[in-house]
Coordinates of C-alpha atoms in Angstrom, one line a residue:
M1 CA 48.7 -27.9 35.1
T2 CA 51.3 -28.1 38.2
D3 CA 51.7 -31.5 38.3
L4 CA 53.0 -31.4 35.2
P5 CA 56.7 -32.2 33.6
H6 CA 57.5 -27.9 33.5
Y7 CA 59.8 -26.5 30.4
Q8 CA 61.2 -23.6 29.6
L9 CA 62.4 -21.6 26.8
Y10 CA 66.9 -21.7 26.6
I11 CA 68.0 -18.2 25.6
D12 CA 71.4 -17.4 26.0
G13 CA 72.8 -20.2 27.5
A14 CA 70.2 -20.4 30.2
F15 CA 66.7 -21.6 31.0
C16 CA 64.2 -19.2 31.8
E17 CA 60.2 -18.7 32.1
G18 CA 59.1 -16.7 28.8
A19 CA 58.1 -12.6 28.8
R20 CA 54.7 -13.6 28.9
A21 CA 53.0 -15.8 31.6
Q22 CA 51.1 -18.0 28.8
R23 CA 52.0 -21.3 28.8
Q24 CA 50.4 -24.2 27.0
Q25 CA 49.6 -28.3 27.4
T26 CA 51.5 -30.9 25.3
E27 CA 49.1 -33.9 24.7
N28 CA 50.6 -37.6 25.0
P29 CA 48.5 -38.9 21.2
A30 CA 48.4 -42.3 22.7
T31 CA 46.5 -41.3 25.4
G32 CA 45.1 -38.2 24.4
E33 CA 45.6 -36.7 27.9
A34 CA 48.1 -33.7 28.3
W35 CA 51.2 -35.2 29.8
A36 CA 54.2 -31.8 30.2
S37 CA 53.5 -28.1 29.9
F38 CA 56.1 -25.8 28.1
A39 CA 56.1 -21.5 28.1
C40 CA 55.3 -19.6 25.2
A41 CA 57.4 -17.2 23.5
A42 CA 56.7 -13.4 23.2
P43 CA 58.1 -11.5 20.3
A44 CA 60.3 -10.6 23.1
D45 CA 62.1 -13.6 23.9
V46 CA 62.4 -14.2 20.4
E47 CA 64.1 -10.2 20.3
R48 CA 66.6 -11.5 23.6
A49 CA 67.4 -15.1 21.5
V50 CA 68.1 -13.7 18.2
T51 CA 70.2 -10.5 20.0
A52 CA 72.2 -13.2 22.1
A53 CA 72.9 -15.0 18.6
R54 CA 74.1 -11.9 17.2
R55 CA 76.3 -11.1 19.7
A56 CA 77.9 -14.7 20.2
L57 CA 78.6 -14.2 16.4
D58 CA 81.0 -11.3 17.0
D59 CA 82.2 -12.8 20.4
P60 CA 85.7 -14.1 20.1
K61 CA 84.2 -16.8 22.1
W62 CA 82.8 -18.3 19.0
R63 CA 84.3 -15.8 16.9
D64 CA 87.9 -16.8 17.3
L65 CA 87.6 -20.6 17.6
S66 CA 89.6 -22.7 14.9
Q67 CA 87.7 -24.2 12.8
T68 CA 88.9 -27.6 14.3
A69 CA 87.3 -26.3 17.6
R70 CA 84.3 -26.3 16.0
G71 CA 83.7 -29.3 15.2
K72 CA 85.3 -30.7 18.6
L73 CA 82.4 -29.1 19.9
L74 CA 80.5 -30.9 17.9
Y75 CA 82.6 -34.3 18.5
R76 CA 80.9 -34.1 22.1
L77 CA 77.9 -33.3 21.2
A78 CA 77.1 -35.9 18.7
D79 CA 78.7 -38.2 21.9
L80 CA 75.8 -36.8 24.2
V81 CA 73.2 -36.9 21.5
E82 CA 74.2 -41.1 21.8
R83 CA 74.1 -41.6 25.0
H84 CA 70.8 -39.8 26.0
A85 CA 69.5 -41.5 22.0
Q86 CA 66.6 -43.9 24.5
E87 CA 65.9 -40.8 26.9
L88 CA 65.2 -38.8 23.5
G89 CA 63.3 -41.0 21.2
R90 CA 60.9 -42.4 24.4
L91 CA 60.7 -38.3 25.3
E92 CA 59.3 -38.1 21.6
T93 CA 57.6 -41.3 21.1
T94 CA 55.4 -39.8 24.2
D95 CA 54.9 -36.3 22.7
S96 CA 54.2 -37.5 18.9
G97 CA 52.7 -41.1 18.9
K98 CA 56.0 -42.0 16.9
L99 CA 57.3 -45.7 17.7
L100 CA 60.2 -45.8 20.1
A101 CA 61.8 -48.5 18.3
E102 CA 62.2 -45.7 15.5
T103 CA 62.7 -42.8 17.4
A104 CA 65.4 -44.5 19.2
S105 CA 67.1 -45.9 16.8
Q106 CA 66.7 -42.6 14.1
T107 CA 68.4 -40.6 17.2
A108 CA 71.6 -43.0 17.8
Y109 CA 72.1 -42.3 14.2
V110 CA 71.4 -38.9 14.0
A111 CA 75.2 -38.7 16.4
D112 CA 76.3 -39.4 12.9
Y113 CA 75.2 -36.0 10.8
Y114 CA 76.7 -34.2 14.1
R115 CA 80.0 -36.3 13.0
Y116 CA 79.7 -35.2 9.1
Y117 CA 80.0 -31.9 9.9
A118 CA 82.4 -31.9 13.0
G119 CA 84.5 -34.0 10.4
L120 CA 83.5 -31.0 7.9
A121 CA 83.6 -27.7 9.9
D122 CA 87.9 -27.9 8.9
K123 CA 87.1 -28.6 5.2
I124 CA 85.4 -25.3 4.9
E125 CA 88.2 -23.5 2.7
G126 CA 89.0 -21.1 0.2
A127 CA 90.9 -20.3 -2.5
V128 CA 93.8 -18.8 -4.3
L129 CA 92.6 -17.9 -8.0
P130 CA 94.5 -17.5 -10.9
I131 CA 93.4 -14.1 -12.7
D132 CA 94.7 -12.7 -15.3
K133 CA 96.4 -9.9 -13.6
P134 CA 100.0 -11.0 -12.3
D135 CA 100.3 -7.8 -10.1
M136 CA 97.1 -8.7 -7.9
H137 CA 96.8 -12.2 -5.2
V138 CA 93.4 -12.8 -5.0
F139 CA 92.0 -15.2 -2.6
T140 CA 88.5 -16.7 -1.3
K141 CA 87.5 -16.7 1.7
P142 CA 83.9 -18.6 3.1
L143 CA 82.3 -16.7 6.0
P144 CA 79.2 -17.8 8.9
I145 CA 76.1 -17.1 7.0
G146 CA 74.6 -15.2 10.3
V147 CA 72.2 -15.9 12.5
V148 CA 70.4 -18.5 10.9
A149 CA 66.6 -19.3 12.6
A150 CA 66.2 -23.0 12.0
V151 CA 62.3 -24.2 12.2
V152 CA 61.5 -27.6 12.9
P153 CA 57.8 -29.4 12.6
W154 CA 57.2 -32.0 15.5
N155 CA 58.0 -35.4 13.0
A156 CA 61.6 -36.3 13.0
Q157 CA 62.2 -33.3 14.6
M158 CA 65.5 -34.5 16.4
F159 CA 67.0 -35.6 12.2
L160 CA 65.7 -32.7 10.9
T161 CA 67.4 -31.0 13.8
A162 CA 70.7 -32.3 13.2
T163 CA 70.6 -31.4 8.8
K164 CA 70.0 -27.4 10.2
L165 CA 72.1 -27.0 13.1
G166 CA 75.1 -29.2 12.4
P167 CA 75.8 -27.2 8.9
A168 CA 75.2 -24.0 10.4
L169 CA 77.5 -25.0 13.5
A170 CA 80.0 -26.4 11.6
A171 CA 80.7 -22.9 9.0
G172 CA 80.7 -20.8 13.0
C173 CA 76.7 -19.5 12.8
T174 CA 74.5 -19.7 15.3
V175 CA 71.5 -21.0 15.4
V176 CA 67.6 -19.5 17.4
L177 CA 65.9 -22.9 16.5
K178 CA 62.0 -23.1 17.1
A179 CA 60.6 -26.3 17.7
S180 CA 57.2 -27.3 17.6
E181 CA 54.5 -25.8 19.5
V182 CA 52.4 -30.0 18.9
A183 CA 55.1 -31.8 20.4
P184 CA 58.4 -29.2 21.5
V185 CA 59.3 -31.3 25.0
P186 CA 62.3 -33.1 22.7
M187 CA 63.5 -30.0 21.6
L188 CA 63.9 -28.8 25.0
E189 CA 65.3 -31.5 26.2
F190 CA 68.1 -31.5 23.8
A191 CA 69.0 -28.0 24.5
R192 CA 70.2 -29.3 28.0
L193 CA 72.6 -31.1 25.4
I194 CA 74.0 -28.2 23.6
H195 CA 75.0 -27.1 26.8
E196 CA 76.5 -29.5 28.6
A197 CA 78.3 -30.0 25.3
G198 CA 79.6 -26.6 26.4
F199 CA 78.5 -24.3 23.1
P200 CA 79.5 -20.5 24.5
P201 CA 75.7 -19.0 25.4
G202 CA 73.8 -17.4 22.5
V203 CA 75.6 -19.9 19.6
V204 CA 71.9 -21.9 20.4
S205 CA 68.9 -21.0 21.5
V206 CA 65.6 -23.2 21.5
I207 CA 62.2 -21.7 21.6
T208 CA 58.8 -22.4 21.8
G209 CA 54.9 -21.2 20.9
D210 CA 52.8 -20.5 18.4
A211 CA 53.0 -17.9 14.9
K212 CA 52.3 -15.2 16.5
G213 CA 53.7 -14.7 19.9
C214 CA 57.0 -16.9 17.9
A215 CA 57.7 -18.1 14.6
I216 CA 56.4 -14.9 12.7
P217 CA 58.6 -12.0 15.3
L218 CA 61.6 -14.6 14.5
T219 CA 60.8 -14.7 10.4
S220 CA 60.9 -11.9 9.6
H221 CA 63.6 -10.5 11.9
P222 CA 66.1 -7.7 10.8
D223 CA 68.9 -9.5 12.3
V224 CA 68.1 -13.2 11.1
D225 CA 70.7 -13.9 7.9
R226 CA 68.9 -17.2 6.6
I227 CA 66.3 -19.4 7.4
A228 CA 66.2 -22.9 7.0
F229 CA 62.4 -24.1 7.7
T230 CA 60.4 -27.2 7.4
G231 CA 57.0 -27.7 7.1
G232 CA 53.9 -27.1 4.9
P233 CA 53.5 -25.0 1.4
D234 CA 51.4 -23.1 2.8
T235 CA 53.4 -21.7 6.2
A236 CA 56.5 -21.1 3.7
R237 CA 54.8 -18.9 1.8
H238 CA 54.5 -16.5 4.9
V239 CA 58.1 -17.8 5.2
I240 CA 59.0 -16.5 2.3
R241 CA 57.1 -13.1 2.5
N242 CA 58.9 -12.6 6.0
S243 CA 62.2 -13.2 4.8
A244 CA 61.7 -10.3 2.0
E245 CA 61.5 -7.6 4.7
N246 CA 65.0 -8.4 5.6
F247 CA 66.2 -10.3 2.0
A248 CA 67.2 -12.9 4.1
V249 CA 68.5 -16.7 2.3
T250 CA 65.7 -19.3 2.5
T251 CA 65.9 -22.9 2.7
L252 CA 62.8 -24.8 2.8
E253 CA 61.5 -28.5 3.4
L254 CA 57.9 -28.9 2.7
G255 CA 56.9 -32.4 2.1
G256 CA 55.3 -34.4 -0.1
K257 CA 53.2 -37.0 -2.3
S258 CA 55.8 -38.9 -3.3
P259 CA 55.2 -41.5 -6.1
I260 CA 56.9 -45.5 -6.0
L261 CA 56.8 -46.4 -9.3
V262 CA 56.3 -50.5 -9.1
F263 CA 57.0 -52.3 -12.9
E264 CA 55.8 -55.4 -13.7
D265 CA 59.6 -57.0 -13.8
A266 CA 60.0 -55.4 -10.2
D267 CA 60.4 -58.6 -7.2
L268 CA 57.1 -57.8 -5.5
D269 CA 58.0 -58.8 -2.0
G270 CA 60.1 -55.8 -2.1
A271 CA 57.4 -53.9 -3.5
A272 CA 55.5 -54.4 -1.0
N273 CA 57.3 -53.8 1.8
A274 CA 58.4 -50.5 0.2
L275 CA 55.1 -49.3 0.3
I276 CA 54.6 -50.5 3.7
A277 CA 57.3 -49.0 4.7
G278 CA 56.7 -45.8 2.5
N279 CA 53.2 -45.5 3.7
F280 CA 53.0 -47.6 7.1
G281 CA 56.1 -46.6 8.5
A282 CA 55.7 -43.6 11.2
S283 CA 52.6 -44.0 10.8
G284 CA 52.4 -42.3 7.3
Q285 CA 54.0 -39.2 9.3
S286 CA 56.9 -38.2 6.6
C287 CA 57.3 -36.0 4.4
V288 CA 59.0 -38.7 1.9
A289 CA 55.6 -40.6 2.4
G290 CA 55.2 -43.0 -0.2
S291 CA 51.7 -41.9 -0.7
R292 CA 51.0 -42.7 -5.0
G293 CA 51.5 -45.5 -5.2
L294 CA 52.2 -46.1 -9.2
V295 CA 52.0 -49.9 -10.5
Q296 CA 52.1 -51.8 -13.9
R297 CA 48.6 -53.0 -14.5
S298 CA 49.7 -56.6 -15.0
I299 CA 51.0 -57.1 -11.6
F300 CA 48.6 -55.1 -10.0
E301 CA 45.6 -57.6 -8.4
A302 CA 49.2 -59.3 -7.1
L303 CA 50.8 -56.1 -5.7
V304 CA 47.5 -55.7 -3.5
A305 CA 47.2 -59.1 -2.3
K306 CA 50.5 -59.3 -1.3
I307 CA 50.5 -55.8 0.7
T308 CA 47.0 -56.2 2.0
E309 CA 48.6 -60.3 3.7
K310 CA 51.2 -58.0 4.9
A311 CA 49.2 -55.5 6.6
Q312 CA 47.0 -57.9 8.2
G313 CA 49.7 -58.5 10.5
I314 CA 50.1 -54.9 11.0
V315 CA 50.5 -54.6 15.0
V316 CA 48.3 -50.4 15.6
G317 CA 49.2 -49.9 19.3
D318 CA 50.7 -48.2 21.9
P319 CA 54.3 -47.1 20.3
L320 CA 56.3 -47.5 24.2
D321 CA 55.8 -51.2 23.2
G322 CA 57.9 -52.8 21.1
G323 CA 55.3 -55.3 19.7
S324 CA 53.7 -52.5 17.4
H325 CA 54.4 -51.4 14.1
M326 CA 51.7 -48.3 14.2
G327 CA 51.6 -45.3 16.5
P328 CA 49.0 -43.3 16.7
L329 CA 48.4 -39.5 14.5
C330 CA 50.0 -36.9 16.6
T331 CA 47.0 -34.3 16.5
R332 CA 43.6 -35.1 16.0
A333 CA 43.2 -33.0 13.4
Q334 CA 45.2 -35.6 11.0
V335 CA 42.5 -38.3 11.8
E336 CA 39.6 -35.5 11.0
L337 CA 41.7 -34.5 7.5
I338 CA 42.0 -38.2 6.5
G339 CA 38.1 -39.1 6.9
R340 CA 37.3 -35.7 5.1
T341 CA 39.8 -36.8 2.0
L342 CA 38.5 -40.7 2.7
S343 CA 34.9 -40.0 2.1
E344 CA 35.9 -37.2 -1.2
A345 CA 38.0 -40.2 -2.9
Q346 CA 34.9 -43.0 -2.6
A347 CA 32.7 -39.8 -4.1
Q348 CA 35.3 -40.0 -6.9
G349 CA 34.8 -43.6 -7.6
A350 CA 38.1 -44.8 -5.4
T351 CA 37.6 -48.4 -3.1
L352 CA 38.8 -49.2 0.0
R353 CA 40.6 -52.3 -0.4
F354 CA 40.8 -52.1 3.6
G355 CA 41.3 -49.9 6.3
G356 CA 39.7 -46.7 6.3
A357 CA 38.5 -45.4 9.8
P358 CA 40.1 -44.4 13.1
L359 CA 40.1 -47.5 15.8
D360 CA 37.9 -47.4 18.2
R361 CA 41.0 -46.9 21.3
P362 CA 41.9 -43.2 22.8
G363 CA 44.2 -41.0 21.3
N364 CA 44.9 -40.8 17.6
Y365 CA 44.7 -44.6 16.1
M366 CA 44.0 -44.6 12.6
A367 CA 44.0 -47.7 10.8
P368 CA 46.0 -48.9 8.3
T369 CA 44.4 -48.0 4.5
L370 CA 45.2 -48.7 1.3
V371 CA 42.5 -47.0 -1.2
D372 CA 42.3 -48.3 -4.8
C373 CA 42.2 -45.2 -7.4
P374 CA 40.4 -46.0 -10.9
S375 CA 41.8 -42.8 -12.0
P376 CA 44.1 -39.7 -11.2
E377 CA 42.0 -36.9 -10.5
I378 CA 40.8 -39.5 -7.1
A379 CA 41.6 -36.6 -4.0
T380 CA 43.9 -39.6 -1.3
L381 CA 46.6 -38.6 -4.6
H382 CA 47.0 -35.4 -4.1
T383 CA 45.9 -34.3 -0.7
E384 CA 49.4 -34.9 2.0
M385 CA 47.3 -36.5 4.6
F386 CA 49.8 -37.2 6.8
G387 CA 48.6 -41.3 7.8
P388 CA 48.5 -44.2 7.0
V389 CA 46.8 -43.9 3.4
M390 CA 49.1 -46.2 1.1
S391 CA 46.6 -45.1 -3.0
L392 CA 47.2 -47.3 -5.7
L393 CA 47.0 -46.3 -9.3
P394 CA 47.4 -48.7 -11.7
F395 CA 49.3 -47.8 -15.0
D396 CA 50.0 -49.5 -19.0
T397 CA 52.9 -48.3 -20.1
E398 CA 56.7 -46.2 -19.1
E399 CA 55.5 -43.1 -20.6
E400 CA 52.6 -43.3 -18.7
A401 CA 54.2 -43.8 -15.1
I402 CA 56.5 -41.2 -15.6
A403 CA 54.1 -38.4 -16.5
L404 CA 51.6 -39.6 -14.2
A405 CA 54.3 -39.5 -11.3
N406 CA 55.3 -36.0 -12.5
D407 CA 51.5 -35.0 -12.3
S408 CA 51.8 -33.2 -9.1
L409 CA 52.9 -30.0 -7.4
Y410 CA 55.5 -32.1 -5.3
G411 CA 58.8 -33.2 -5.9
L412 CA 60.7 -34.9 -2.8
G413 CA 61.1 -38.3 -3.2
S414 CA 60.3 -41.0 -5.2
G415 CA 60.5 -44.9 -5.9
V416 CA 61.2 -47.2 -8.8
F417 CA 61.1 -50.9 -8.6
T418 CA 62.4 -53.2 -11.7
Q419 CA 65.2 -55.2 -12.2
N420 CA 65.7 -53.8 -15.2
L421 CA 68.8 -51.8 -14.8
A422 CA 68.8 -49.2 -17.9
R423 CA 65.2 -48.8 -17.0
A424 CA 66.1 -48.2 -13.6
H425 CA 68.3 -45.0 -15.0
R426 CA 65.8 -44.3 -17.7
V427 CA 63.1 -43.3 -15.4
S428 CA 64.4 -42.2 -12.5
G429 CA 66.2 -39.8 -14.7
R430 CA 63.2 -38.1 -15.9
L431 CA 61.2 -38.3 -12.3
R432 CA 60.8 -34.8 -10.8
A433 CA 62.2 -35.5 -7.3
G434 CA 64.8 -34.5 -5.3
I435 CA 65.2 -37.9 -4.1
C436 CA 64.7 -40.7 -6.2
W437 CA 65.1 -44.2 -4.1
V438 CA 65.5 -48.0 -6.7
N439 CA 64.4 -51.3 -5.0
T440 CA 64.4 -49.5 -1.9
Y441 CA 62.7 -46.2 0.1
R442 CA 63.0 -44.5 2.5
A443 CA 66.5 -44.6 3.5
I444 CA 68.7 -41.7 4.7
S445 CA 72.6 -40.6 5.3
P446 CA 74.6 -37.9 6.2
I447 CA 76.9 -37.5 3.0
A448 CA 73.4 -37.9 0.9
P449 CA 71.6 -34.5 0.5
F450 CA 68.4 -33.9 1.4
G451 CA 66.1 -31.8 -0.6
G452 CA 63.2 -31.4 -3.0
F453 CA 61.9 -29.6 -6.2
G454 CA 58.8 -27.2 -7.2
D455 CA 56.1 -26.8 -3.6
S456 CA 58.4 -29.5 -1.9
G457 CA 60.7 -26.7 -1.5
Y458 CA 64.3 -25.6 -2.7
G459 CA 67.7 -26.2 -1.0
R460 CA 69.1 -29.1 0.3
E461 CA 70.0 -30.4 3.9
A462 CA 73.1 -33.1 4.4
G463 CA 75.8 -34.2 2.6
M464 CA 78.3 -31.0 2.1
E465 CA 76.1 -29.1 -0.3
A466 CA 74.3 -28.1 2.6
I467 CA 77.5 -26.1 4.1
K468 CA 77.6 -24.0 1.2
D469 CA 74.5 -22.7 2.4
Y470 CA 75.4 -21.7 5.5
T471 CA 78.1 -19.9 4.5
R472 CA 79.1 -16.6 2.3
T473 CA 82.0 -15.9 0.1
R474 CA 84.4 -13.0 0.7
T475 CA 86.7 -12.2 -2.0
T476 CA 89.6 -10.2 -1.3
W477 CA 91.8 -9.0 -3.7
I478 CA 95.8 -7.7 -2.7
S479 CA 97.7 -5.7 -4.8
T480 CA 101.5 -6.9 -5.2
S481 CA 102.5 -3.9 -7.4
A482 CA 105.4 -1.3 -6.3
E483 CA 103.7 1.3 -8.4
P484 CA 100.9 3.5 -7.2
M485 CA 97.4 2.8 -8.6
A486 CA 97.6 5.3 -12.3
N487 CA 94.4 5.9 -13.6
P488 CA 91.2 6.4 -10.9
F489 CA 89.3 6.8 -13.3
V490 CA 90.0 3.7 -15.6
M491 CA 88.4 -0.2 -14.4
R492 CA 91.9 -2.1 -14.1

């Protein structure tokens, strides 16, 4: 372990070792070998980080900083992220297995999220209220909600951090960021950019560790005012229970089983590319993976043939290699879950059109897989596997397609492919999903709210809407009357 790169916690403006001596290794999914070690935070470290965040919230260096000055700090952070995008992307690729082509470009684009919230920082405004009492001047002022616990997973972590950190800092909050114990290195390197940007000590801390030592003490801490969590529904239920101890407000982004509906008038080439992007892009390790393809029966075989032809050209290989289209899965557990789910699906009558097995090489590589599902009960249509598994199910009518699409506990993303504008509006308006892409898929923007319904969580990240989640409103009443209060027993 001593030969591996050695990463520390970032608490109260300084890098430090954890309160316990325990360290953990992180593995390169492309090789299965350990490549770095990081400190495992203990409850005492969480206490230090939250205490620092609470102190920083009330420190004039942050509390009295103008909204414009907060925006300038975010602009500085954006420039640093953009400047180090290739380096951060390489670390994320090594730690999680995602393609460098995607991690580097996504990190560069993430800089625009910080710029977006930098620009919004001095647009957070209150209002003077025209109330029905002429001798009262009443106004509102949005205030920072307080200390934020931001919990991010290993996939798309630079993006998912920006959607939390950007609005939180623009609103004047302080943040304790808990990185995934599976692939934490990019977040610990990102902490250096936070430091370099000049945020006061305690405004942002970055900690790593497991649930017992880190996540549970953080999400149940009495000084945490808001929790922004991205992960799975089962963990989220624990987070909600923890937050109930101190009434912390929560935002939850929990993934899903997003449907892509392809109607018979759709452009088949575009639909095939969208299904490939939604299932094999990022090796299927995306919360908005379009893993339920619903295809009108009249074009089902034609679309399967087109997808099969395109899939033959997919190169599964080293994620650092520019010629690769798919890298490994982040963990061996994902490979095993896919294997079990595919076996269950086949026992239910599903057919593998291609793929279905791990690749015979070091690392967590999985072949792109297409499952032909004869009925809606097939396991691959309901289990979030976080891997390159596309499941296709035929439908006959528009009503049937909508019913099948909504037959899920999840409700994050969705897609509709049709050349009929009326149908596009009609169908997208009835899908129970927080996001709907029409004739495209997997597009994001700092301006567009991101979030879902049902077991995909609640609250919105990105867009102006997210700012509201990190503020709370104070209403101030000022009497302009020259007369004193008359009757103290009657409400005015």
